[in-house]
């Protein structure tokens, strides 16, 4: 399998424990190139652990994975050159303007046309008007858009967005969704993690639910909706929401199966 033909991400039997806490117990998934894949799971389900392993920040205990055709264990350097990772907390510099942040990163990556790259990203993420303002004056949605724009410098084919909208207000969330949709339109593969069913429903070509260390469902939204048995008597025609499906499948609030409640905040 050549790098070009390989799926953007392939994960086989990945396992990871923190001491006695088994977080990933054999995770399998495939993300096709140019698609948006949502990894859905409650707080503590292991989403960040999986993203850290795929971005080579953390080693798996067993199993294998390939990103952009490269083996995460044997070719970590090639994997790192193929990806960007944007976490829950923005990595932007508050003192600099949006434009200065972008130019700085482009220069750190030794790109020749840093100014041009910055301007085109500002345009793409609707930040042109705010380009010269200090990031400390930006709204949450603007910061997150800038963060995503920064992660695109150098055109990585695979982008990991770990809970890109956690902590944002509804308006900012919609703005970030537009930015993410835009990414995939340009051919970038996006693996995003989320606790928000609506986010997966809005954005993803494919949705996988991580629960108690395994992927318990993996499919398109239409496929997931078919998993719910139709009600025998329906007075009002109502499509099941992803939320209905999630709770029908998961049916509890204990993502790791350790008896620890997920209803806590980070
Ligand atoms: N470095 C660590 N050491 C011990 N436990 C950890 C560590 N990182 C995460 N955990 C635990 O592993 C579980 C999964 O965490 P995480 O991958 O961050 O979940 P998610 O991103 O889905 O909220 C949680 O119970 C968390 O407390
Ligand atoms: Mg997380």
PDB file of C-alpha atoms and ligand atoms in Angstrom:
ATOM      1  CA  UNK A   1       0.000   0.000   0.000  1.00  0.00           C
ATOM      2  CA  UNK A   2       1.524   3.315  -1.008  1.00  0.00           C
ATOM      3  CA  UNK A   3       1.175   6.441   1.057  1.00  0.00           C
ATOM      4  CA  UNK A   4      -1.164   8.022  -1.492  1.00  0.00           C
ATOM      5  CA  UNK A   5      -3.597   5.109  -1.639  1.00  0.00           C
ATOM      6  CA  UNK A   6      -3.689   4.495   2.095  1.00  0.00           C
ATOM      7  CA  UNK A   7      -6.595   5.881   4.084  1.00  0.00           C
ATOM      8  CA  UNK A   8      -5.740   9.063   5.977  1.00  0.00           C
ATOM      9  CA  UNK A   9      -5.888   7.169   9.268  1.00  0.00           C
ATOM     10  CA  UNK A  10      -6.040   3.460  10.050  1.00  0.00           C
ATOM     11  CA  UNK A  11      -6.193   2.201  13.627  1.00  0.00           C
ATOM     12  CA  UNK A  12      -6.024  -1.488  14.548  1.00  0.00           C
ATOM     13  CA  UNK A  13      -6.512  -2.953  17.996  1.00  0.00           C
ATOM     14  CA  UNK A  14      -5.075   0.022  19.845  1.00  0.00           C
ATOM     15  CA  UNK A  15      -4.803  -0.418  23.609  1.00  0.00           C
ATOM     16  CA  UNK A  16      -3.710   2.005  26.305  1.00  0.00           C
ATOM     17  CA  UNK A  17      -3.869   1.886  30.078  1.00  0.00           C
ATOM     18  CA  UNK A  18      -2.790   4.377  32.710  1.00  0.00           C
ATOM     19  CA  UNK A  19      -1.685   2.025  35.455  1.00  0.00           C
ATOM     20  CA  UNK A  20      -4.821   0.016  36.177  1.00  0.00           C
ATOM     21  CA  UNK A  21      -7.172   2.259  34.255  1.00  0.00           C
ATOM     22  CA  UNK A  22      -7.801   0.643  30.864  1.00  0.00           C
ATOM     23  CA  UNK A  23      -8.717   3.583  28.681  1.00  0.00           C
ATOM     24  CA  UNK A  24      -8.453   2.083  25.189  1.00  0.00           C
ATOM     25  CA  UNK A  25      -9.231  -1.639  24.960  1.00  0.00           C
ATOM     26  CA  UNK A  26      -8.844  -2.400  21.275  1.00  0.00           C
ATOM     27  CA  UNK A  27      -9.825   0.545  19.104  1.00  0.00           C
ATOM     28  CA  UNK A  28     -10.276   0.033  15.362  1.00  0.00           C
ATOM     29  CA  UNK A  29     -11.169   2.690  12.833  1.00  0.00           C
ATOM     30  CA  UNK A  30     -10.503   3.955   9.333  1.00  0.00           C
ATOM     31  CA  UNK A  31     -10.727   7.572   8.203  1.00  0.00           C
ATOM     32  CA  UNK A  32     -10.920   8.143   4.458  1.00  0.00           C
ATOM     33  CA  UNK A  33      -8.952  10.949   2.855  1.00  0.00           C
ATOM     34  CA  UNK A  34     -10.696  14.295   2.599  1.00  0.00           C
ATOM     35  CA  UNK A  35     -13.430  13.352   5.053  1.00  0.00           C
ATOM     36  CA  UNK A  36     -14.489  14.698   8.432  1.00  0.00           C
ATOM     37  CA  UNK A  37     -14.560  11.954  11.045  1.00  0.00           C
ATOM     38  CA  UNK A  38     -16.100  12.675  14.434  1.00  0.00           C
ATOM     39  CA  UNK A  39     -14.976  10.676  17.433  1.00  0.00           C
ATOM     40  CA  UNK A  40     -17.772  11.072  19.891  1.00  0.00           C
ATOM     41  CA  UNK A  41     -17.471  10.192  23.538  1.00  0.00           C
ATOM     42  CA  UNK A  42     -18.333  11.401  26.996  1.00  0.00           C
ATOM     43  CA  UNK A  43     -15.853  13.242  29.149  1.00  0.00           C
ATOM     44  CA  UNK A  44     -13.162  10.723  30.138  1.00  0.00           C
ATOM     45  CA  UNK A  45     -13.952   8.245  27.341  1.00  0.00           C
ATOM     46  CA  UNK A  46     -10.376   8.353  26.017  1.00  0.00           C
ATOM     47  CA  UNK A  47     -10.684  10.708  23.042  1.00  0.00           C
ATOM     48  CA  UNK A  48      -7.639  12.807  23.897  1.00  0.00           C
ATOM     49  CA  UNK A  49      -5.651   9.660  24.677  1.00  0.00           C
ATOM     50  CA  UNK A  50      -6.377   8.329  21.184  1.00  0.00           C
ATOM     51  CA  UNK A  51      -5.540  11.661  19.527  1.00  0.00           C
ATOM     52  CA  UNK A  52      -2.276  11.886  21.463  1.00  0.00           C
ATOM     53  CA  UNK A  53      -1.298   8.388  20.359  1.00  0.00           C
ATOM     54  CA  UNK A  54      -2.128   9.142  16.702  1.00  0.00           C
ATOM     55  CA  UNK A  55      -0.121  12.359  16.837  1.00  0.00           C
ATOM     56  CA  UNK A  56       2.860  10.477  18.383  1.00  0.00           C
ATOM     57  CA  UNK A  57       2.744  12.366  21.701  1.00  0.00           C
ATOM     58  CA  UNK A  58       1.943   9.186  23.590  1.00  0.00           C
ATOM     59  CA  UNK A  59       2.819   5.526  22.977  1.00  0.00           C
ATOM     60  CA  UNK A  60       0.166   2.828  22.757  1.00  0.00           C
ATOM     61  CA  UNK A  61       0.571  -0.355  24.832  1.00  0.00           C
ATOM     62  CA  UNK A  62      -0.391  -2.511  21.863  1.00  0.00           C
ATOM     63  CA  UNK A  63      -2.043  -2.401  18.480  1.00  0.00           C
ATOM     64  CA  UNK A  64      -1.007  -0.407  15.436  1.00  0.00           C
ATOM     65  CA  UNK A  65      -1.928   2.743  13.562  1.00  0.00           C
ATOM     66  CA  UNK A  66      -0.982   4.517  10.355  1.00  0.00           C
ATOM     67  CA  UNK A  67      -1.451   8.204   9.644  1.00  0.00           C
ATOM     68  CA  UNK A  68      -1.083   9.401   6.056  1.00  0.00           C
ATOM     69  CA  UNK A  69       0.241   5.904   5.347  1.00  0.00           C
ATOM     70  CA  UNK A  70       3.015   6.142   7.963  1.00  0.00           C
ATOM     71  CA  UNK A  71       3.320   3.794  10.921  1.00  0.00           C
ATOM     72  CA  UNK A  72       3.016   5.831  14.140  1.00  0.00           C
ATOM     73  CA  UNK A  73       5.515   3.578  15.926  1.00  0.00           C
ATOM     74  CA  UNK A  74       8.100   3.091  13.174  1.00  0.00           C
ATOM     75  CA  UNK A  75       7.811   6.444  11.339  1.00  0.00           C
ATOM     76  CA  UNK A  76       6.883   9.061  13.973  1.00  0.00           C
ATOM     77  CA  UNK A  77       8.780  11.838  12.168  1.00  0.00           C
ATOM     78  CA  UNK A  78       6.831  11.316   8.930  1.00  0.00           C
ATOM     79  CA  UNK A  79       3.605  11.197  10.927  1.00  0.00           C
ATOM     80  CA  UNK A  80       4.413  14.515  12.610  1.00  0.00           C
ATOM     81  CA  UNK A  81       5.114  16.108   9.238  1.00  0.00           C
ATOM     82  CA  UNK A  82       1.725  14.932   8.006  1.00  0.00           C
ATOM     83  CA  UNK A  83      -0.431  16.329  10.794  1.00  0.00           C
ATOM     84  CA  UNK A  84      -1.413  19.253  12.894  1.00  0.00           C
ATOM     85  CA  UNK A  85      -2.998  19.062  16.316  1.00  0.00           C
ATOM     86  CA  UNK A  86      -5.237  21.698  17.826  1.00  0.00           C
ATOM     87  CA  UNK A  87      -6.200  21.094  21.394  1.00  0.00           C
ATOM     88  CA  UNK A  88      -8.981  22.322  23.565  1.00  0.00           C
ATOM     89  CA  UNK A  89      -6.944  25.287  24.724  1.00  0.00           C
ATOM     90  CA  UNK A  90      -5.848  27.765  22.089  1.00  0.00           C
ATOM     91  CA  UNK A  91      -2.113  28.135  21.518  1.00  0.00           C
ATOM     92  CA  UNK A  92      -2.294  31.696  20.210  1.00  0.00           C
ATOM     93  CA  UNK A  93      -0.171  34.493  21.621  1.00  0.00           C
ATOM     94  CA  UNK A  94      -2.424  37.126  23.212  1.00  0.00           C
ATOM     95  CA  UNK A  95       0.022  40.013  22.864  1.00  0.00           C
ATOM     96  CA  UNK A  96       0.423  39.612  19.122  1.00  0.00           C
ATOM     97  CA  UNK A  97      -2.174  40.406  16.478  1.00  0.00           C
ATOM     98  CA  UNK A  98      -3.841  37.609  14.557  1.00  0.00           C
ATOM     99  CA  UNK A  99      -1.690  38.379  11.551  1.00  0.00           C
ATOM    100  CA  UNK A 100       1.520  38.450  13.609  1.00  0.00           C
ATOM    101  CA  UNK A 101       0.678  35.053  15.105  1.00  0.00           C
ATOM    102  CA  UNK A 102       0.295  33.542  11.645  1.00  0.00           C
ATOM    103  CA  UNK A 103       3.426  35.186  10.233  1.00  0.00           C
ATOM    104  CA  UNK A 104       5.414  34.014  13.251  1.00  0.00           C
ATOM    105  CA  UNK A 105       4.424  30.379  12.788  1.00  0.00           C
ATOM    106  CA  UNK A 106       5.025  30.512   9.029  1.00  0.00           C
ATOM    107  CA  UNK A 107       8.514  31.914   9.653  1.00  0.00           C
ATOM    108  CA  UNK A 108       9.231  29.298  12.317  1.00  0.00           C
ATOM    109  CA  UNK A 109       8.382  26.697   9.673  1.00  0.00           C
ATOM    110  CA  UNK A 110      10.854  28.383   7.283  1.00  0.00           C
ATOM    111  CA  UNK A 111       8.198  29.172   4.709  1.00  0.00           C
ATOM    112  CA  UNK A 112       9.286  31.840   2.237  1.00  0.00           C
ATOM    113  CA  UNK A 113       6.029  33.700   1.650  1.00  0.00           C
ATOM    114  CA  UNK A 114       4.980  33.999   5.300  1.00  0.00           C
ATOM    115  CA  UNK A 115       3.062  37.272   4.796  1.00  0.00           C
ATOM    116  CA  UNK A 116       1.062  35.918   1.869  1.00  0.00           C
ATOM    117  CA  UNK A 117       0.261  32.708   3.716  1.00  0.00           C
ATOM    118  CA  UNK A 118      -0.957  34.742   6.703  1.00  0.00           C
ATOM    119  CA  UNK A 119      -3.182  36.949   4.549  1.00  0.00           C
ATOM    120  CA  UNK A 120      -4.784  34.086   2.703  1.00  0.00           C
ATOM    121  CA  UNK A 121      -5.522  32.224   5.954  1.00  0.00           C
ATOM    122  CA  UNK A 122      -6.983  35.380   7.515  1.00  0.00           C
ATOM    123  CA  UNK A 123      -9.255  35.688   4.510  1.00  0.00           C
ATOM    124  CA  UNK A 124     -10.231  32.029   4.597  1.00  0.00           C
ATOM    125  CA  UNK A 125     -11.249  32.191   8.255  1.00  0.00           C
ATOM    126  CA  UNK A 126     -12.986  35.602   8.027  1.00  0.00           C
ATOM    127  CA  UNK A 127     -10.385  37.298  10.195  1.00  0.00           C
ATOM    128  CA  UNK A 128      -9.173  39.924   7.729  1.00  0.00           C
ATOM    129  CA  UNK A 129     -10.942  42.805   9.496  1.00  0.00           C
ATOM    130  CA  UNK A 130      -9.478  41.793  12.858  1.00  0.00           C
ATOM    131  CA  UNK A 131      -6.039  40.895  11.468  1.00  0.00           C
ATOM    132  CA  UNK A 132      -4.210  43.860  13.016  1.00  0.00           C
ATOM    133  CA  UNK A 133      -5.858  43.651  16.434  1.00  0.00           C
ATOM    134  CA  UNK A 134      -4.259  42.010  19.444  1.00  0.00           C
ATOM    135  CA  UNK A 135      -5.628  38.516  20.029  1.00  0.00           C
ATOM    136  CA  UNK A 136      -6.503  39.562  23.592  1.00  0.00           C
ATOM    137  CA  UNK A 137      -9.408  41.525  22.061  1.00  0.00           C
ATOM    138  CA  UNK A 138     -10.753  38.530  20.089  1.00  0.00           C
ATOM    139  CA  UNK A 139     -13.902  36.581  20.949  1.00  0.00           C
ATOM    140  CA  UNK A 140     -13.632  32.875  21.799  1.00  0.00           C
ATOM    141  CA  UNK A 141     -14.768  31.882  18.319  1.00  0.00           C
ATOM    142  CA  UNK A 142     -12.232  34.194  16.663  1.00  0.00           C
ATOM    143  CA  UNK A 143      -9.402  32.750  18.764  1.00  0.00           C
ATOM    144  CA  UNK A 144     -10.359  29.207  17.922  1.00  0.00           C
ATOM    145  CA  UNK A 145     -10.582  30.078  14.216  1.00  0.00           C
ATOM    146  CA  UNK A 146      -7.145  31.642  14.419  1.00  0.00           C
ATOM    147  CA  UNK A 147      -5.884  28.542  16.195  1.00  0.00           C
ATOM    148  CA  UNK A 148      -7.213  26.332  13.404  1.00  0.00           C
ATOM    149  CA  UNK A 149      -5.742  28.705  10.791  1.00  0.00           C
ATOM    150  CA  UNK A 150      -2.342  28.446  12.533  1.00  0.00           C
ATOM    151  CA  UNK A 151      -2.521  24.673  12.460  1.00  0.00           C
ATOM    152  CA  UNK A 152      -2.943  24.772   8.682  1.00  0.00           C
ATOM    153  CA  UNK A 153       0.327  26.546   7.966  1.00  0.00           C
ATOM    154  CA  UNK A 154       2.389  24.156   5.900  1.00  0.00           C
ATOM    155  CA  UNK A 155      -0.741  22.393   4.580  1.00  0.00           C
ATOM    156  CA  UNK A 156      -0.789  19.224   6.682  1.00  0.00           C
ATOM    157  CA  UNK A 157      -2.967  16.585   4.981  1.00  0.00           C
ATOM    158  CA  UNK A 158      -4.393  15.387   8.316  1.00  0.00           C
ATOM    159  CA  UNK A 159      -5.722  17.698  11.029  1.00  0.00           C
ATOM    160  CA  UNK A 160      -6.672  16.598  14.529  1.00  0.00           C
ATOM    161  CA  UNK A 161      -9.083  18.892  16.330  1.00  0.00           C
ATOM    162  CA  UNK A 162      -9.524  17.817  19.931  1.00  0.00           C
ATOM    163  CA  UNK A 163     -12.807  19.261  21.177  1.00  0.00           C
ATOM    164  CA  UNK A 164     -12.578  22.354  18.975  1.00  0.00           C
ATOM    165  CA  UNK A 165     -15.720  23.968  20.366  1.00  0.00           C
ATOM    166  CA  UNK A 166     -15.707  22.980  24.024  1.00  0.00           C
ATOM    167  CA  UNK A 167     -16.264  26.084  26.107  1.00  0.00           C
ATOM    168  CA  UNK A 168     -17.502  28.216  23.227  1.00  0.00           C
ATOM    169  CA  UNK A 169     -20.880  29.919  23.121  1.00  0.00           C
ATOM    170  CA  UNK A 170     -23.389  28.772  20.464  1.00  0.00           C
ATOM    171  CA  UNK A 171     -22.578  31.581  18.025  1.00  0.00           C
ATOM    172  CA  UNK A 172     -18.832  30.925  18.246  1.00  0.00           C
ATOM    173  CA  UNK A 173     -19.486  27.217  17.841  1.00  0.00           C
ATOM    174  CA  UNK A 174     -21.275  27.816  14.539  1.00  0.00           C
ATOM    175  CA  UNK A 175     -18.352  29.953  13.350  1.00  0.00           C
ATOM    176  CA  UNK A 176     -15.893  27.172  14.142  1.00  0.00           C
ATOM    177  CA  UNK A 177     -18.107  24.622  12.386  1.00  0.00           C
ATOM    178  CA  UNK A 178     -17.966  26.753   9.255  1.00  0.00           C
ATOM    179  CA  UNK A 179     -14.182  26.859   9.490  1.00  0.00           C
ATOM    180  CA  UNK A 180     -13.984  23.080   9.883  1.00  0.00           C
ATOM    181  CA  UNK A 181     -16.353  22.441   6.975  1.00  0.00           C
ATOM    182  CA  UNK A 182     -14.165  24.735   4.899  1.00  0.00           C
ATOM    183  CA  UNK A 183     -11.109  22.637   5.736  1.00  0.00           C
ATOM    184  CA  UNK A 184     -12.610  19.452   4.396  1.00  0.00           C
ATOM    185  CA  UNK A 185     -13.770  21.226   1.245  1.00  0.00           C
ATOM    186  CA  UNK A 186     -10.124  21.984   0.525  1.00  0.00           C
ATOM    187  CA  UNK A 187      -9.295  18.268   0.774  1.00  0.00           C
ATOM    188  CA  UNK A 188      -7.852  18.167   4.287  1.00  0.00           C
ATOM    189  CA  UNK A 189      -8.785  15.125   6.362  1.00  0.00           C
ATOM    190  CA  UNK A 190     -10.204  16.113   9.738  1.00  0.00           C
ATOM    191  CA  UNK A 191     -10.491  13.897  12.791  1.00  0.00           C
ATOM    192  CA  UNK A 192     -12.337  15.829  15.434  1.00  0.00           C
ATOM    193  CA  UNK A 193     -13.303  14.739  18.899  1.00  0.00           C
ATOM    194  CA  UNK A 194     -16.396  16.033  20.558  1.00  0.00           C
ATOM    195  CA  UNK A 195     -18.782  15.516  23.430  1.00  0.00           C
ATOM    196  CA  UNK A 196     -21.476  17.287  21.442  1.00  0.00           C
ATOM    197  CA  UNK A 197     -23.770  15.055  19.485  1.00  0.00           C
ATOM    198  CA  UNK A 198     -24.972  18.021  17.493  1.00  0.00           C
ATOM    199  CA  UNK A 199     -21.435  18.832  16.419  1.00  0.00           C
ATOM    200  CA  UNK A 200     -20.900  15.352  15.027  1.00  0.00           C
ATOM    201  CA  UNK A 201     -24.298  15.503  13.362  1.00  0.00           C
ATOM    202  CA  UNK A 202     -23.564  18.882  11.743  1.00  0.00           C
ATOM    203  CA  UNK A 203     -20.049  18.248  10.521  1.00  0.00           C
ATOM    204  CA  UNK A 204     -19.083  14.648  10.133  1.00  0.00           C
ATOM    205  CA  UNK A 205     -19.140  12.347   7.139  1.00  0.00           C
ATOM    206  CA  UNK A 206     -18.657   9.503   9.565  1.00  0.00           C
ATOM    207  CA  UNK A 207     -19.229   9.222  13.293  1.00  0.00           C
ATOM    208  CA  UNK A 208     -17.714   6.755  15.742  1.00  0.00           C
ATOM    209  CA  UNK A 209     -18.715   6.463  19.371  1.00  0.00           C
ATOM    210  CA  UNK A 210     -15.928   5.614  21.825  1.00  0.00           C
ATOM    211  CA  UNK A 211     -17.334   3.991  24.919  1.00  0.00           C
ATOM    212  CA  UNK A 212     -15.685   1.873  27.598  1.00  0.00           C
ATOM    213  CA  UNK A 213     -12.500   1.700  25.588  1.00  0.00           C
ATOM    214  CA  UNK A 214     -13.965   0.519  22.310  1.00  0.00           C
ATOM    215  CA  UNK A 215     -15.675   1.910  19.247  1.00  0.00           C
ATOM    216  CA  UNK A 216     -19.228   0.733  19.807  1.00  0.00           C
ATOM    217  CA  UNK A 217     -20.656   2.198  16.591  1.00  0.00           C
ATOM    218  CA  UNK A 218     -19.054   3.568  13.454  1.00  0.00           C
ATOM    219  CA  UNK A 219     -21.012   4.784  10.473  1.00  0.00           C
ATOM    220  CA  UNK A 220     -22.624   7.630   8.628  1.00  0.00           C
ATOM    221  CA  UNK A 221     -25.340   9.591  10.372  1.00  0.00           C
ATOM    222  CA  UNK A 222     -27.925   7.758   8.218  1.00  0.00           C
ATOM    223  CA  UNK A 223     -26.474   4.385   9.246  1.00  0.00           C
ATOM    224  CA  UNK A 224     -26.478   5.370  12.901  1.00  0.00           C
ATOM    225  CA  UNK A 225     -30.098   6.450  12.691  1.00  0.00           C
ATOM    226  CA  UNK A 226     -31.043   3.005  11.399  1.00  0.00           C
ATOM    227  CA  UNK A 227     -29.675   1.423  14.554  1.00  0.00           C
ATOM    228  CA  UNK A 228     -32.638   2.698  16.508  1.00  0.00           C
ATOM    229  CA  UNK A 229     -35.621   0.396  16.253  1.00  0.00           C
ATOM    230  CA  UNK A 230     -38.609   2.325  14.898  1.00  0.00           C
ATOM    231  CA  UNK A 231     -41.351   2.978  17.405  1.00  0.00           C
ATOM    232  CA  UNK A 232     -44.359   0.770  16.821  1.00  0.00           C
ATOM    233  CA  UNK A 233     -46.862   3.549  17.168  1.00  0.00           C
ATOM    234  CA  UNK A 234     -45.863   6.980  15.975  1.00  0.00           C
ATOM    235  CA  UNK A 235     -48.332   9.784  16.178  1.00  0.00           C
ATOM    236  CA  UNK A 236     -45.851  12.422  15.153  1.00  0.00           C
ATOM    237  CA  UNK A 237     -43.231  11.677  12.564  1.00  0.00           C
ATOM    238  CA  UNK A 238     -39.928  12.329  14.251  1.00  0.00           C
ATOM    239  CA  UNK A 239     -36.444  11.423  13.103  1.00  0.00           C
ATOM    240  CA  UNK A 240     -34.249  10.128  15.912  1.00  0.00           C
ATOM    241  CA  UNK A 241     -31.519  12.561  16.800  1.00  0.00           C
ATOM    242  CA  UNK A 242     -27.968  11.414  17.293  1.00  0.00           C
ATOM    243  CA  UNK A 243     -28.608  12.043  20.961  1.00  0.00           C
ATOM    244  CA  UNK A 244     -31.438   9.460  20.980  1.00  0.00           C
ATOM    245  CA  UNK A 245     -29.136   6.956  19.288  1.00  0.00           C
ATOM    246  CA  UNK A 246     -26.268   7.679  21.638  1.00  0.00           C
ATOM    247  CA  UNK A 247     -28.307   7.108  24.755  1.00  0.00           C
ATOM    248  CA  UNK A 248     -30.063   4.084  23.278  1.00  0.00           C
ATOM    249  CA  UNK A 249     -26.663   2.498  22.610  1.00  0.00           C
ATOM    250  CA  UNK A 250     -24.760   3.706  25.612  1.00  0.00           C
ATOM    251  CA  UNK A 251     -27.568   3.820  28.087  1.00  0.00           C
ATOM    252  CA  UNK A 252     -25.432   5.065  30.948  1.00  0.00           C
ATOM    253  CA  UNK A 253     -23.141   7.794  32.048  1.00  0.00           C
ATOM    254  CA  UNK A 254     -20.009   5.789  32.762  1.00  0.00           C
ATOM    255  CA  UNK A 255     -17.701   6.002  29.753  1.00  0.00           C
ATOM    256  CA  UNK A 256     -14.746   4.072  31.110  1.00  0.00           C
ATOM    257  CA  UNK A 257     -16.742   1.381  32.869  1.00  0.00           C
ATOM    258  CA  UNK A 258     -14.858   2.059  36.046  1.00  0.00           C
ATOM    259  CA  UNK A 259     -17.816   3.254  38.002  1.00  0.00           C
ATOM    260  CA  UNK A 260     -16.548   6.807  37.819  1.00  0.00           C
ATOM    261  CA  UNK A 261     -19.158   9.261  36.715  1.00  0.00           C
ATOM    262  CA  UNK A 262     -18.572  11.162  33.485  1.00  0.00           C
ATOM    263  CA  UNK A 263     -20.628  14.063  34.707  1.00  0.00           C
ATOM    264  CA  UNK A 264     -17.690  16.104  35.808  1.00  0.00           C
ATOM    265  CA  UNK A 265     -15.968  18.986  34.186  1.00  0.00           C
ATOM    266  CA  UNK A 266     -12.319  19.285  33.313  1.00  0.00           C
TER     267      UNK A 266
HETATM  268  N1  LIG B   1      -1.712  10.911  32.111  1.00  0.00           N
HETATM  269  C1  LIG B   1      -2.737  10.276  32.681  1.00  0.00           C
HETATM  270  N2  LIG B   1      -2.543   9.515  33.791  1.00  0.00           N
HETATM  271  C2  LIG B   1      -3.583   8.858  34.365  1.00  0.00           C
HETATM  272  N3  LIG B   1      -4.851   8.887  33.914  1.00  0.00           N
HETATM  273  C3  LIG B   1      -5.092   9.631  32.803  1.00  0.00           C
HETATM  274  C4  LIG B   1      -4.061  10.351  32.142  1.00  0.00           C
HETATM  275  N4  LIG B   1      -4.595  10.988  31.077  1.00  0.00           N
HETATM  276  C5  LIG B   1      -5.913  10.674  31.071  1.00  0.00           C
HETATM  277  N5  LIG B   1      -6.222   9.858  32.110  1.00  0.00           N
HETATM  278  C6  LIG B   1      -7.532   9.281  32.392  1.00  0.00           C
HETATM  279  O1  LIG B   1      -7.892   8.485  31.274  1.00  0.00           O
HETATM  280  C7  LIG B   1      -9.265   8.612  30.969  1.00  0.00           C
HETATM  281  C8  LIG B   1      -9.418   9.106  29.555  1.00  0.00           C
HETATM  282  O2  LIG B   1      -8.923  10.436  29.471  1.00  0.00           O
HETATM  283  P1  LIG B   1      -8.965  11.285  28.137  1.00  0.00           P
HETATM  284  O3  LIG B   1      -8.291  10.533  27.046  1.00  0.00           O
HETATM  285  O4  LIG B   1      -8.444  12.635  28.459  1.00  0.00           O
HETATM  286  O5  LIG B   1     -10.555  11.326  27.852  1.00  0.00           O
HETATM  287  P2  LIG B   1     -11.413  12.371  26.991  1.00  0.00           P
HETATM  288  O6  LIG B   1     -10.469  13.160  26.144  1.00  0.00           O
HETATM  289  O7  LIG B   1     -12.351  11.509  26.192  1.00  0.00           O
HETATM  290  O8  LIG B   1     -12.160  13.212  27.986  1.00  0.00           O
HETATM  291  C9  LIG B   1      -9.839   9.546  32.021  1.00  0.00           C
HETATM  292  O9  LIG B   1     -10.374   8.748  33.059  1.00  0.00           O
HETATM  293  C10 LIG B   1      -8.634  10.319  32.483  1.00  0.00           C
HETATM  294  O10 LIG B   1      -8.811  10.753  33.821  1.00  0.00           O
HETATM  295 MG1  LIG B   2     -10.168  15.190  25.922  1.00  0.00          MG
END
